[in-house]
XYZ file of C-alpha atoms in Angstrom:
649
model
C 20.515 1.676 -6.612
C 18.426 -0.515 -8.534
C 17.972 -4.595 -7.049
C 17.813 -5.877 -10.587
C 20.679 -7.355 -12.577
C 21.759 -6.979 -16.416
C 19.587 -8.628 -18.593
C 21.496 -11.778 -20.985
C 18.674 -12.380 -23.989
C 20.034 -15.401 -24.805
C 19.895 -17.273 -21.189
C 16.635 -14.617 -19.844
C 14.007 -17.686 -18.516
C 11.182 -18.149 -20.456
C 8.637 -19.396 -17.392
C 7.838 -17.541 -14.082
C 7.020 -14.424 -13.805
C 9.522 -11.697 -14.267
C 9.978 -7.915 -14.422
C 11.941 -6.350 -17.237
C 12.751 -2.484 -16.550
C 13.646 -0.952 -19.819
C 14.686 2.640 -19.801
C 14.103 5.122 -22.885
C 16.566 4.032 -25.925
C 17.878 0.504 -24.348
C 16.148 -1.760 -27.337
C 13.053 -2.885 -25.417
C 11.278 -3.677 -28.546
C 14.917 -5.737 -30.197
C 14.635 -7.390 -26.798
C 10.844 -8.326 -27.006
C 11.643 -9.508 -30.757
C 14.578 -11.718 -29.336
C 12.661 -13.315 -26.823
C 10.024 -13.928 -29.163
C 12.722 -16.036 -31.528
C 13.274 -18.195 -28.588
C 10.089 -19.106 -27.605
C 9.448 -19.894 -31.108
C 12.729 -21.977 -31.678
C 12.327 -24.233 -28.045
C 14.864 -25.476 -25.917
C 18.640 -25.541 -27.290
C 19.217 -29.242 -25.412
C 17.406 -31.853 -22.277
C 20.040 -29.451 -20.110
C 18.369 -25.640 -21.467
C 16.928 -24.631 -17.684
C 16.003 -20.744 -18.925
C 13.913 -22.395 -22.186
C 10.057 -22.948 -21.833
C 9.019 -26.556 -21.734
C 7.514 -26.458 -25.408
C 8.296 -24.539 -28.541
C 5.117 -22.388 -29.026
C 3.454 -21.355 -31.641
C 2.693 -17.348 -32.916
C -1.046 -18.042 -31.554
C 0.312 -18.979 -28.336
C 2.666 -15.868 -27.639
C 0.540 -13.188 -26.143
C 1.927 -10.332 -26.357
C 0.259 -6.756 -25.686
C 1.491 -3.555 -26.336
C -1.175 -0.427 -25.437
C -1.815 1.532 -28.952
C -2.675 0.319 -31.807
C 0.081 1.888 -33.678
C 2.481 0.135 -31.059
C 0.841 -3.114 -32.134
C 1.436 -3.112 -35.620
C 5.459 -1.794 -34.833
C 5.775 -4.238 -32.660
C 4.298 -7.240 -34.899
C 6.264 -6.114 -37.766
C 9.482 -5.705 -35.974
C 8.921 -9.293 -34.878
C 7.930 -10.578 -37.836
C 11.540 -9.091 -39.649
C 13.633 -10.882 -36.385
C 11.868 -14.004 -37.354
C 12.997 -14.123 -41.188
C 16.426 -12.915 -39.836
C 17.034 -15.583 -37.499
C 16.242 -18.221 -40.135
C 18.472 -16.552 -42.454
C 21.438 -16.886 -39.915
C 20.185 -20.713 -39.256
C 20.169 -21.130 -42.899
C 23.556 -20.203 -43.254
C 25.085 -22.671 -41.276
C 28.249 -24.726 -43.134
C 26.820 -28.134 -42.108
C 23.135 -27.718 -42.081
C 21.384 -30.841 -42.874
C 20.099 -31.621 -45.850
C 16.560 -32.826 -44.896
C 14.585 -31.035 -42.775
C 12.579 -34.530 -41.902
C 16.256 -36.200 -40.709
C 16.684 -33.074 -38.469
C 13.472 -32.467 -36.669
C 14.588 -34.505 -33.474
C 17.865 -33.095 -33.027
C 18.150 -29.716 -30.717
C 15.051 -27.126 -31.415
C 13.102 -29.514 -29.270
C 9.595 -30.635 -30.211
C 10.489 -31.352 -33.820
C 8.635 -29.348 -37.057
C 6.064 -26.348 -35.804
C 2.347 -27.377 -35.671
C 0.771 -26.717 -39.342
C 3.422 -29.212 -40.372
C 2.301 -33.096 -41.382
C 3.396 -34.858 -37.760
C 1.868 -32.554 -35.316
C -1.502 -30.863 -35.358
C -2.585 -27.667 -34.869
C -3.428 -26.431 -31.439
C -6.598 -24.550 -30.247
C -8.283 -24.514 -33.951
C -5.564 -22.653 -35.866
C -4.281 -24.136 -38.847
C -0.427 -23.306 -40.639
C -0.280 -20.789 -43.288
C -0.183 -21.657 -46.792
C 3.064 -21.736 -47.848
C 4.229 -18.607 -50.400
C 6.322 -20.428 -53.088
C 7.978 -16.377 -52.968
C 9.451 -17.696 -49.991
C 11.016 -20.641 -51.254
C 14.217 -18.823 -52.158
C 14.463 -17.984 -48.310
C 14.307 -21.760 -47.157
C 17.175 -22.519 -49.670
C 19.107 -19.503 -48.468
C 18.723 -17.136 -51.307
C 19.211 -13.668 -51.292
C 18.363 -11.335 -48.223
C 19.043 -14.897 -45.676
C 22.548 -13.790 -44.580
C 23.487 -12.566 -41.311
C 25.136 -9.839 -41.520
C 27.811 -7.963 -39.072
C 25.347 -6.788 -36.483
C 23.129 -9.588 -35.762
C 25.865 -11.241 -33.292
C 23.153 -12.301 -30.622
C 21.284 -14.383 -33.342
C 24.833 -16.217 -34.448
C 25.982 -16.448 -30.605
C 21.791 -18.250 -30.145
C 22.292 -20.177 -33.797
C 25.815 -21.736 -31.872
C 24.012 -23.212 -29.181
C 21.873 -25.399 -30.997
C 23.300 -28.422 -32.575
C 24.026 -28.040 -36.234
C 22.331 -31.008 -37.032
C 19.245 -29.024 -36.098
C 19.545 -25.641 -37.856
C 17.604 -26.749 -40.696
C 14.645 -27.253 -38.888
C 14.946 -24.561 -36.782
C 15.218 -22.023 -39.867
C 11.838 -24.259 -40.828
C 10.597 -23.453 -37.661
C 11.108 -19.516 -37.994
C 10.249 -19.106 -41.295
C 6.475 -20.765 -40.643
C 6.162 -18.456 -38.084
C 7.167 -15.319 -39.642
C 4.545 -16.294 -42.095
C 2.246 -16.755 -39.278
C 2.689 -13.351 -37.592
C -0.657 -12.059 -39.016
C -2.752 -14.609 -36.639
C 0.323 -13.830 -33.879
C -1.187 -12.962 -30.693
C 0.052 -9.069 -30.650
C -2.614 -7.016 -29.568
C -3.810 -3.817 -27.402
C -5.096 -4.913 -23.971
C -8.740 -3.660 -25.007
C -8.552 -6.144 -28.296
C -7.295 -9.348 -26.424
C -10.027 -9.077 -23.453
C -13.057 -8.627 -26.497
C -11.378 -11.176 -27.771
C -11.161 -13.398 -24.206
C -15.038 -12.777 -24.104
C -16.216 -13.914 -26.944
C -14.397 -16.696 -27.204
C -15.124 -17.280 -23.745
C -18.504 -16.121 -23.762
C -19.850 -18.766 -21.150
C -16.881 -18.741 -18.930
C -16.754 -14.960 -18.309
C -20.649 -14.397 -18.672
C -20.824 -12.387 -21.541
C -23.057 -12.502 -24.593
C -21.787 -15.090 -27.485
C -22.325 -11.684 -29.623
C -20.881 -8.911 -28.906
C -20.814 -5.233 -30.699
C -17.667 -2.796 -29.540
C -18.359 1.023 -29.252
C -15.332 3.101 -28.766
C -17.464 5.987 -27.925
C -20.066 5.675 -25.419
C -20.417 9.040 -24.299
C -23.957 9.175 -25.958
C -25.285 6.328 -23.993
C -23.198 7.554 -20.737
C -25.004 11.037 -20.899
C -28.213 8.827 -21.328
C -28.060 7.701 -18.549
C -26.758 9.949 -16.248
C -29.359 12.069 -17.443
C -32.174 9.647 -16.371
C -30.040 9.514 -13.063
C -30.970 13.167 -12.953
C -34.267 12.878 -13.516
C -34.898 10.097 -10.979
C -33.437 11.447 -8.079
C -32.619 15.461 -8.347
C -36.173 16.251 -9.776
C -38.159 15.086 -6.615
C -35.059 17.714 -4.225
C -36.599 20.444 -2.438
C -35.256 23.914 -3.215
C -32.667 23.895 -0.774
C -31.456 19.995 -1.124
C -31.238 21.208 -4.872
C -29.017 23.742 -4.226
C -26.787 21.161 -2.037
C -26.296 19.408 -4.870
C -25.900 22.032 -7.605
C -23.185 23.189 -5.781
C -21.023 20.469 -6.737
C -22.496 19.943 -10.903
C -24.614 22.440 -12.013
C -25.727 20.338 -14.840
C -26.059 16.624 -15.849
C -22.966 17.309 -18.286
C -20.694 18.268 -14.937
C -22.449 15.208 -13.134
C -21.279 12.701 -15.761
C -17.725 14.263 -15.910
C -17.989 13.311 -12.522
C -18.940 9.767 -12.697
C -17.638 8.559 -15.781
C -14.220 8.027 -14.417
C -15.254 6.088 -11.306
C -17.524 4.218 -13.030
C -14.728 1.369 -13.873
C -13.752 0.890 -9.869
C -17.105 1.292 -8.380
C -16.672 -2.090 -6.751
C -13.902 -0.440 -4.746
C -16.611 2.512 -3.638
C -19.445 1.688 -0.550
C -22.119 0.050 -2.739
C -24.349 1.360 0.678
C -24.322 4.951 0.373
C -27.947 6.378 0.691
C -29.850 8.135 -2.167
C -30.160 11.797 -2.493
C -32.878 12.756 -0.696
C -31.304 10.898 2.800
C -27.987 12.396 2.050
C -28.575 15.860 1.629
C -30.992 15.487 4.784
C -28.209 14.037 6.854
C -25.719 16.636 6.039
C -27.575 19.396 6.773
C -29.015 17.907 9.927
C -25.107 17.002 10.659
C -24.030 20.681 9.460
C -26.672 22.485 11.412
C -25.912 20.594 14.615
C -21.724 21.160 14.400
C -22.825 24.954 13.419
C -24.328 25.503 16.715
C -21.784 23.997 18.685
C -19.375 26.245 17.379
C -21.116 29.184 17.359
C -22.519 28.666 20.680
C -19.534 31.082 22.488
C -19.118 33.653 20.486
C -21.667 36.178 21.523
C -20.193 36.118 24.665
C -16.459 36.207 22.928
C -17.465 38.969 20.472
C -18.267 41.486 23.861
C -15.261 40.607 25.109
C -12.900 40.942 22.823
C -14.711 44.189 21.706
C -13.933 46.025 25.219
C -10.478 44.145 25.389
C -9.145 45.834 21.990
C -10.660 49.103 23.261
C -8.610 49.432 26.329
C -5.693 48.344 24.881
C -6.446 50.754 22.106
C -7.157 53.527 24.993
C -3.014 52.310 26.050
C -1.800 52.078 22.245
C -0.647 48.991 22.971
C -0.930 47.722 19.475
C 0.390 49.397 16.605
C -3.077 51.286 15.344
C -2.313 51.265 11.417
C -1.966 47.493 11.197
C -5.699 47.675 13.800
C -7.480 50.568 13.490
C -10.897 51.103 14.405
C -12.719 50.996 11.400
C -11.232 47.415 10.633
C -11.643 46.284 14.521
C -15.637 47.127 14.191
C -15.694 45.013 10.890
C -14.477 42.302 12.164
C -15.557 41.660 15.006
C -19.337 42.637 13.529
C -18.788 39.877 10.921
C -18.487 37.555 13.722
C -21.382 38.626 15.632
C -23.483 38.383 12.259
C -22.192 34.919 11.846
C -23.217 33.444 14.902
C -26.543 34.820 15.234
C -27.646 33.737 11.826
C -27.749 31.031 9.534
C -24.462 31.396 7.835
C -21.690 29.106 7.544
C -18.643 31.412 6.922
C -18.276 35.051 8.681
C -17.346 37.218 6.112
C -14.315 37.638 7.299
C -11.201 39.123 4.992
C -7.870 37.193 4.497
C -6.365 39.956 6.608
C -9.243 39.604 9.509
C -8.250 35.693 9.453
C -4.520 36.224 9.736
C -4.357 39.500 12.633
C -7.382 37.963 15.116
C -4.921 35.077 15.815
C -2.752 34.613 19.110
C 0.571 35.197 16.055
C -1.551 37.988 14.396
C -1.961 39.669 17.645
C 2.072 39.069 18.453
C 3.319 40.335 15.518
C 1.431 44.133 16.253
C 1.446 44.232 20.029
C 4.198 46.576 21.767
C 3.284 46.868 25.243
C 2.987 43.881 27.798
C 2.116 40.224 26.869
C -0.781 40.161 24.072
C -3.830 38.670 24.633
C -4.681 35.426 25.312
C -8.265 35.307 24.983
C -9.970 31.831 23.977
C -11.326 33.460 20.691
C -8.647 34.123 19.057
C -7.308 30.320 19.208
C -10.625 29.364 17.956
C -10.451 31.799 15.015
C -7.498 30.382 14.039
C -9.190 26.826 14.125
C -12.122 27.905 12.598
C -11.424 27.761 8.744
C -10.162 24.039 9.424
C -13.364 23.203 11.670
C -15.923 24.975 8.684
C -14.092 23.124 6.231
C -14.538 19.927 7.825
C -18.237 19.850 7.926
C -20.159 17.530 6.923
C -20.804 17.571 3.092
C -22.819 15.489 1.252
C -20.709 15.081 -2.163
C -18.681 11.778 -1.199
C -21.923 10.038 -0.919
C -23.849 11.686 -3.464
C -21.259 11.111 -5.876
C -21.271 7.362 -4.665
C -24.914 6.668 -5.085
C -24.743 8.198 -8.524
C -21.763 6.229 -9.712
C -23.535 3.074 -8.373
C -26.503 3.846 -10.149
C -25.296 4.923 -13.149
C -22.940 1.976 -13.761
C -25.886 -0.615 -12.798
C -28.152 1.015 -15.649
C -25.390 1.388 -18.188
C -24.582 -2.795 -17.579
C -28.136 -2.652 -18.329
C -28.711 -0.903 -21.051
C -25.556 -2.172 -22.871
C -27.009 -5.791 -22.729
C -29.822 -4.756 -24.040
C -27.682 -3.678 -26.955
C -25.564 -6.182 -26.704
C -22.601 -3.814 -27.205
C -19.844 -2.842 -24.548
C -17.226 0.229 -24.517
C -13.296 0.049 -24.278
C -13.821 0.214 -19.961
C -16.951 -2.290 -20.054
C -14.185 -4.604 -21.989
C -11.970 -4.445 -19.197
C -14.161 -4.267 -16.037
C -16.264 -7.492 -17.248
C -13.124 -9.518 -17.569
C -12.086 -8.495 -14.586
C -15.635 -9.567 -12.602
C -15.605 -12.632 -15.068
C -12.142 -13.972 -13.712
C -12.940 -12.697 -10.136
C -16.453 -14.732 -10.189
C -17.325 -18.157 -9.666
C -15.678 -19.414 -13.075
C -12.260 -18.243 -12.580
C -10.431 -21.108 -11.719
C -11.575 -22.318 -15.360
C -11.647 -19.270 -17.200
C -8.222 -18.450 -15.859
C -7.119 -21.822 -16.873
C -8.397 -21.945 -20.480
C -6.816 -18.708 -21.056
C -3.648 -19.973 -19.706
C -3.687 -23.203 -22.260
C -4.592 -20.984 -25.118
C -1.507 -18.573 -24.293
C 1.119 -19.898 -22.207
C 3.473 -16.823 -22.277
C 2.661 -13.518 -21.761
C 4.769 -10.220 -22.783
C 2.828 -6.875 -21.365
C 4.814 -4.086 -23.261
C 4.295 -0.645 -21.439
C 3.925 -2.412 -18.211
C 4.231 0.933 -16.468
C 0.867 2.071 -18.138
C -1.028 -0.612 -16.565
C -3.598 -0.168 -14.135
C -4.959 -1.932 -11.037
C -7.590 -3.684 -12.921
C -5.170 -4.676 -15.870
C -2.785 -6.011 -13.891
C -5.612 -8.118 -11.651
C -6.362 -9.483 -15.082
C -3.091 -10.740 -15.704
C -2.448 -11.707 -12.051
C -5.612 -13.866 -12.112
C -4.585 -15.453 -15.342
C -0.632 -16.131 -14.517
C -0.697 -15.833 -10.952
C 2.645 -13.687 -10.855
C 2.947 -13.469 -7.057
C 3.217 -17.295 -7.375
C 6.144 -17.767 -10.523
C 4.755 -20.881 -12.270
C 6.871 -22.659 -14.040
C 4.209 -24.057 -16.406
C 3.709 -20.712 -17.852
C 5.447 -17.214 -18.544
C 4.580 -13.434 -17.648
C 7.374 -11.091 -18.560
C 6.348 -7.063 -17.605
C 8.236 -4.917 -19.309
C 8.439 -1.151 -18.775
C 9.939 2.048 -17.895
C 9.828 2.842 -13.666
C 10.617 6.032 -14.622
C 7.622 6.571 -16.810
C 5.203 4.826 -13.892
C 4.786 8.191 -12.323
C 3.034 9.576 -15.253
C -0.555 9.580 -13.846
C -1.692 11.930 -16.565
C -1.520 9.161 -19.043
C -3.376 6.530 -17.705
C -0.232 4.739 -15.538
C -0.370 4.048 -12.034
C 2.825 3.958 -9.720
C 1.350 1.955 -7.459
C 0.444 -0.973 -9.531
C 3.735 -0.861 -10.785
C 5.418 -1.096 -7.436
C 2.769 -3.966 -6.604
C 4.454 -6.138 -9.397
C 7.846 -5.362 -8.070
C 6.943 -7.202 -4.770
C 4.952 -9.714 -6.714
C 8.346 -10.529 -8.710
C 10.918 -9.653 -6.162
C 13.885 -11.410 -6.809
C 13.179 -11.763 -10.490
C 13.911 -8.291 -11.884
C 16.020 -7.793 -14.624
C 17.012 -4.747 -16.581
C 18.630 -3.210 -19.993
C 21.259 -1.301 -19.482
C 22.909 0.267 -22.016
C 20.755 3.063 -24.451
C 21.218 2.914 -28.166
C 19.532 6.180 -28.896
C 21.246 8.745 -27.144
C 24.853 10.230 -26.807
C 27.115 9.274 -24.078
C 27.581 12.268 -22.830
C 23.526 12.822 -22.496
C 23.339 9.337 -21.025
C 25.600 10.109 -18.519
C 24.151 13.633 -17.693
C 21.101 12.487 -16.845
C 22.386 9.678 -14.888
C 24.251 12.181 -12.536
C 21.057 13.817 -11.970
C 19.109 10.817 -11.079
C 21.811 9.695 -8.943
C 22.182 12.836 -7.163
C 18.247 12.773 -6.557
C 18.763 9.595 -5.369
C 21.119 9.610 -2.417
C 18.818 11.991 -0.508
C 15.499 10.820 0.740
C 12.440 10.950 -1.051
C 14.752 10.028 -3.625
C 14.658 9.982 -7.738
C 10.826 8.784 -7.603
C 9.972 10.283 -4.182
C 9.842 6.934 -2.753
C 12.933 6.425 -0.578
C 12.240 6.397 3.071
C 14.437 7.767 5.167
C 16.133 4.202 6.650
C 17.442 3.414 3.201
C 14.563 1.668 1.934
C 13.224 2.074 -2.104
C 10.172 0.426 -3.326
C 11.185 2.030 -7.179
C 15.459 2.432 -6.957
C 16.830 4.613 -9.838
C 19.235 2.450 -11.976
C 22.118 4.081 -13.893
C 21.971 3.092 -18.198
C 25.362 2.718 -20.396
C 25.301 4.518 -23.034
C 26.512 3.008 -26.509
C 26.775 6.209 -27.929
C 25.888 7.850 -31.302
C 28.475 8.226 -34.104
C 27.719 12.027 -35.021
C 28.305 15.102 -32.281
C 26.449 17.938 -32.281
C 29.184 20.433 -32.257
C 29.096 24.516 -32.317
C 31.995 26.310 -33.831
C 33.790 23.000 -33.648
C 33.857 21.935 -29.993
C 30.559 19.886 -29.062
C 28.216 21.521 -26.897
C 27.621 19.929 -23.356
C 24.318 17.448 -23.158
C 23.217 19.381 -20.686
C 22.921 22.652 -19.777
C 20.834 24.393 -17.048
C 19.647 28.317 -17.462
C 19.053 30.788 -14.224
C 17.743 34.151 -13.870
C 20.436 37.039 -13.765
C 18.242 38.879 -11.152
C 17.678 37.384 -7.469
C 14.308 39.334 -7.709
C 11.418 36.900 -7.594
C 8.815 36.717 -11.020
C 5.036 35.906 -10.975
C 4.418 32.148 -12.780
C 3.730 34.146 -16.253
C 6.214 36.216 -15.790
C 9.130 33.586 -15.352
C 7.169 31.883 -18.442
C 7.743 34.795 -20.570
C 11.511 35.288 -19.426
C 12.232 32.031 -19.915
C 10.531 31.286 -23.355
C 12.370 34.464 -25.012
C 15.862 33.266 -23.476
C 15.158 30.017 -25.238
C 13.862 31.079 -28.564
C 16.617 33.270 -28.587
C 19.151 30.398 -28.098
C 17.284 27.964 -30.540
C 17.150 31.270 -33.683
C 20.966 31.237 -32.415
C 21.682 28.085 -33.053
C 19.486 27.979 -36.157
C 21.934 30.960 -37.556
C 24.968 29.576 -36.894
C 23.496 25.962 -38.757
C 23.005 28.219 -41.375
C 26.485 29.171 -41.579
C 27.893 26.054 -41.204
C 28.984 26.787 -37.762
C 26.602 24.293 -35.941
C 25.465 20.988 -36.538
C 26.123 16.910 -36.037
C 29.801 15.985 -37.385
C 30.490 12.490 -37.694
C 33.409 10.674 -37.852
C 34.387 11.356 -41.162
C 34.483 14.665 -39.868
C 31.479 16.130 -42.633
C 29.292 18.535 -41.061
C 25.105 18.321 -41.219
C 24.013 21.705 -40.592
C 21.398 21.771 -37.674
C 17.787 22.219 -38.693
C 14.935 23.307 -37.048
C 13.206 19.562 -37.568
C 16.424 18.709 -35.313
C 14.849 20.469 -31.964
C 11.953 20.053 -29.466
C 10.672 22.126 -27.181
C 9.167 20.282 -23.834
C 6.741 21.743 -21.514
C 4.792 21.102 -18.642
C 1.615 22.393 -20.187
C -0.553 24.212 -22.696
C 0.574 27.895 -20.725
C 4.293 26.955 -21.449
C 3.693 26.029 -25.021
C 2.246 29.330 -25.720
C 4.640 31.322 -24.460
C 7.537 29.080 -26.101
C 5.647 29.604 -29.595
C 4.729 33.283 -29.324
C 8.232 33.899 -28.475
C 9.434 31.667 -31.117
């Protein structure tokens, strides 16, 4: 099970660096919120260990999130846990009366910068006050706490009383504040990083972003074409047309690589020398191989003869007409220029030492040296030497030189470009002060949908907060989903994530109960992890078989919801798993079509009975809300699934 223990909002350090795994439904974003109120609010006495050194400032929280739609959630939902918390501080019986008496006691570093005794840091300035707001700072309506904010009255009790004036202050000026806050996609904060650290990381004082640079990428993988494929002979064109036809399929090619072509051999020879070496290579492995069988081909021609003459084979399964294609195939091969007999898939699995086995009947079959080098053959053909690694190489090279190029010219950059020259920036001979400057201007870090990161992502953040190394002068917390790291498809990258397990071993923490689904779904799903997990690879396909588990499954409470979703008044189970009647096995579309008309079927069911008043969520009161189609969703692997699901539907 899972090394990480129960995260406690209220004591969580703020410094180091730390990994928070949040499953599906466990409040990762109430959490981030909460964390965000401390920071904000300081330490609670001289003894709070778990509080950073300073109270910081909305500017100074970083905190990224991956969409922009996920920004603006996330900046709102902290901005509405700010003006809570200073309701509940504002509510206390013995507040003091003047905020000015009260700004040395408890929410250390007295009033927030913007306020007359401390100055602003790193050229923000406070808000204007809203005189709106005034009735909030004298407790007026919408300041109470209310029944289910007990974490915010349990953090309010820590502080001394004397204090909570000024630490409602303290909130308040930064929920008005949250619109310079520091909440931002990844892609924002590093255009951000490089133009205000434009001679630091390199990078032109003015910069112009282009979400889509497919235009200019074509560009210039078109003058890549040009350059290099024009000048090919006839056959070193067809070497490479093999592998993109056009410059379109060349720059699907490239376009992805183009981000980690520092990890790729910037040595790889242009076109011309590739294509030449290959087919030098591929002629000279050719011959080797072929070099036997004209002498193998006679033989084996007069050995299946006489053992034809004794029907020592069974005849329908190698009968003359297929023995003489065969074995002509081969003697075409060798003796020309070809590079696959044409051979059938049945010719490849009977001219074996097991394909002869399986049909012999009299006497051992034969053991000529042909037939074990038929069977290696396929392997051997396939493992020629091809030019496509390196060609591909060269052009990614190439292409990603030019486009640097071309985009300075500009003086624009793309969403990769943003990330890649921030990268190179803190990896380059300013990075000790880059990485330091960005550190002062945001001494805490929150990475929401850590387990979307990627390997140059993280080395951003690594460079910046060093996480391997847990400094105490500033805070990285990554937060994410394990779970959800395996999802290649959308941009994440398991192995990244398991890099900042090691890099914060011993600091892992985790949420552990989910607020979104029912118990009994909760604990359904759980079983089936678990289950997964006893047996090597395990739940993730990680376990080894010695007991060891880079990425451990770890079992969520549930808190439950307070409606059922019953049918005919008992609930139905959370989970329930569907298998064919028939033992017969079904083609891929076949088993699609089965299986989409056995669901639609279920879901119109269900849909009928809502209808009625038969099915549907009860809740405690014991009223009944008829199910609705809005209520279900249909998940699929892919686009083949989701038209069989909807056709049958």
């Amino acid at each position: 099970m899972s090394d990480a223990t129960q995260l406690d909002p209220l004591d969580f350090p703020l410094h180091g660096s730390r990994l928070i795994e949040a499953s599906a439904g466990t409040g990762k974003t109430f959490t981030i919120a909460l964390l965000y109120v401390r920071l904000v609010l300081g330490a609670r006495s001289a003894e709070d260990d778990a509080a950073f050194q300073r109270p910081l400032t909305p500017p100074e929280i970083l905190v990224v999130t991956f969409t922009n739609a996920a920004t603006q959630e996330l900046r709102e939902r902290i901005r509405a846990r700010l003006v809570e918390a200073a309701g509940v501080f504002l509510q206390a019986p013995e507040a003091a009366s003047d905020i000015d008496q009260a700004s040395g006691a408890g929410c250390s570093g007295g009033p927030m910068p913007g306020m007359a005794s401390v100055a602003p840091r790193d050229g923000f300035t406070a808000p204007p006050r809203n005189p709106a707001d005034e009735a909030t700072d004298q407790g007026g309506a919408g300041s109470a706490p209310t029944p289910h904010d007990p974490l915010l009255i349990g953090l309010r009790d820590q502080y001394d009383p004397a204090s909570w004036s000024a630490c409602a202050r303290r909130l308040q000026l930064a929920a008005e504040w949250m619109d310079e806050a520091a909440v931002s996609t990844i892609h924002s904060w590093c255009y951000r990083m490089l133009r205000e650290h434009a001679f630091d990381s390199g990078s032109l004082f003015s910069l112009n972003l282009e979400n889509d640079q497919t235009e200019l990428e074509l560009q210039v993988v078109r003058d890549y074409w040009r350059s290099f494929y024009y000048p090919l002979g006839a056959d070193e064109l067809a070497a490479v047309v093999r592998h993109w036809p056009s410059p379109e399929a060349l720059h699907a090619a490239v376009r992805d690589l183009m981000p980690e072509c520092a990890a790729l051999d910037s040595n790889a020879p242009p076109p011309t020398e590739t294509v030449a070496n290959a087919q030098r290579e591929t002629a000279q492995r050719l011959a080797e191989l072929k070099a036997p069988w004209p002498r193998w081909v006679e033989e084996c021609e007069a050995l299946f003869e006489e053992a034809a003459r004794q029907k020592a084979f069974k005849g329908q399964s190698f009968n003359a007409r297929s023995r003489a294609n065969w074995l002509g195939a081969l003697r075409e091969w060798c003796q020309s220029d070809a590079t696959w007999p044409g051979l059938t898939d049945a010719a490849w699995k009977r001219l074996t030492p097991q394909g002869m086995a399986d049909i012999w009947l009299k006497g051992e079959p034969p053991n000529h040296p042909a037939l074990a080098a038929l069977e290696a053959l396929q392997d051997e053909l396939n493992a020629l030497p091809a030019p496509y690694a390196d060609l591909l190489t060269h052009a990614v090279h190439w292409c990603r030189a030019r486009l640097d190029r071309e985009q300075e010219r500009r003086a624009e950059m793309g969403p990769n470009e943003l990330l890649t020259h921030l990268d190179r920036a803190l990896a380059g001979p300013n990075r000790e002060a880059l990485s330091a400057q960005i550190r002062r201007q945001f001494p805490v870090a929150l990475v929401d949908e850590f387990q979307d990161t990627d390997p140059v992502q993280y080395r951003i953040f690594d460079c910046v907060y060093r996480i391997g190394e847990n400094r105490s002068e500033c805070g990285v917390f990554l937060i994410g989903d394990p779970k959800q790291a395996i999802y290649a498809f959308r941009g994440a990258d398991i192995h990244t994530y398991l890099r900042a397990r090691r890099d914060t071993a011993g600091r892992h923490v985790t949420l552990g109960t989910n607020f979104r689904s029912s118990t009994a779904m909760v604990e359904a799903v759980n079983r089936c992890f678990a289950f997964a997990e006893t047996h090597p690879p395990g739940a993730f396909l990680f376990k080894e078989s010695d007991g060891s588990n880079p990425v451990p499954f770890a079992a969520v409470a549930a808190k439950g919801r307070k409606d059922v979703l019953t049918r005919q008044g008992q609930p139905l189970p959370a989970m329930t798993l569907w298998q064919l009647d028939s033992d017969e096995p079904l083609s891929k579309s076949a088993y699609h079509g089965v299986m989409a008309e056995r669901c639609a079927s279920q879901m119109v069911e269900l849909l009928n009975e809502g209808q009625g008043g038969l099915t549907g969520f009860r809740n405690a009161q014991g009223d009944l809300q008829p199910l609705k189609p809005s209520d279900m969703a249909v998940l699929v692997n892919g686009l083949g699934e989701a038209r069989a699901i909807r056709q049958a539907l």
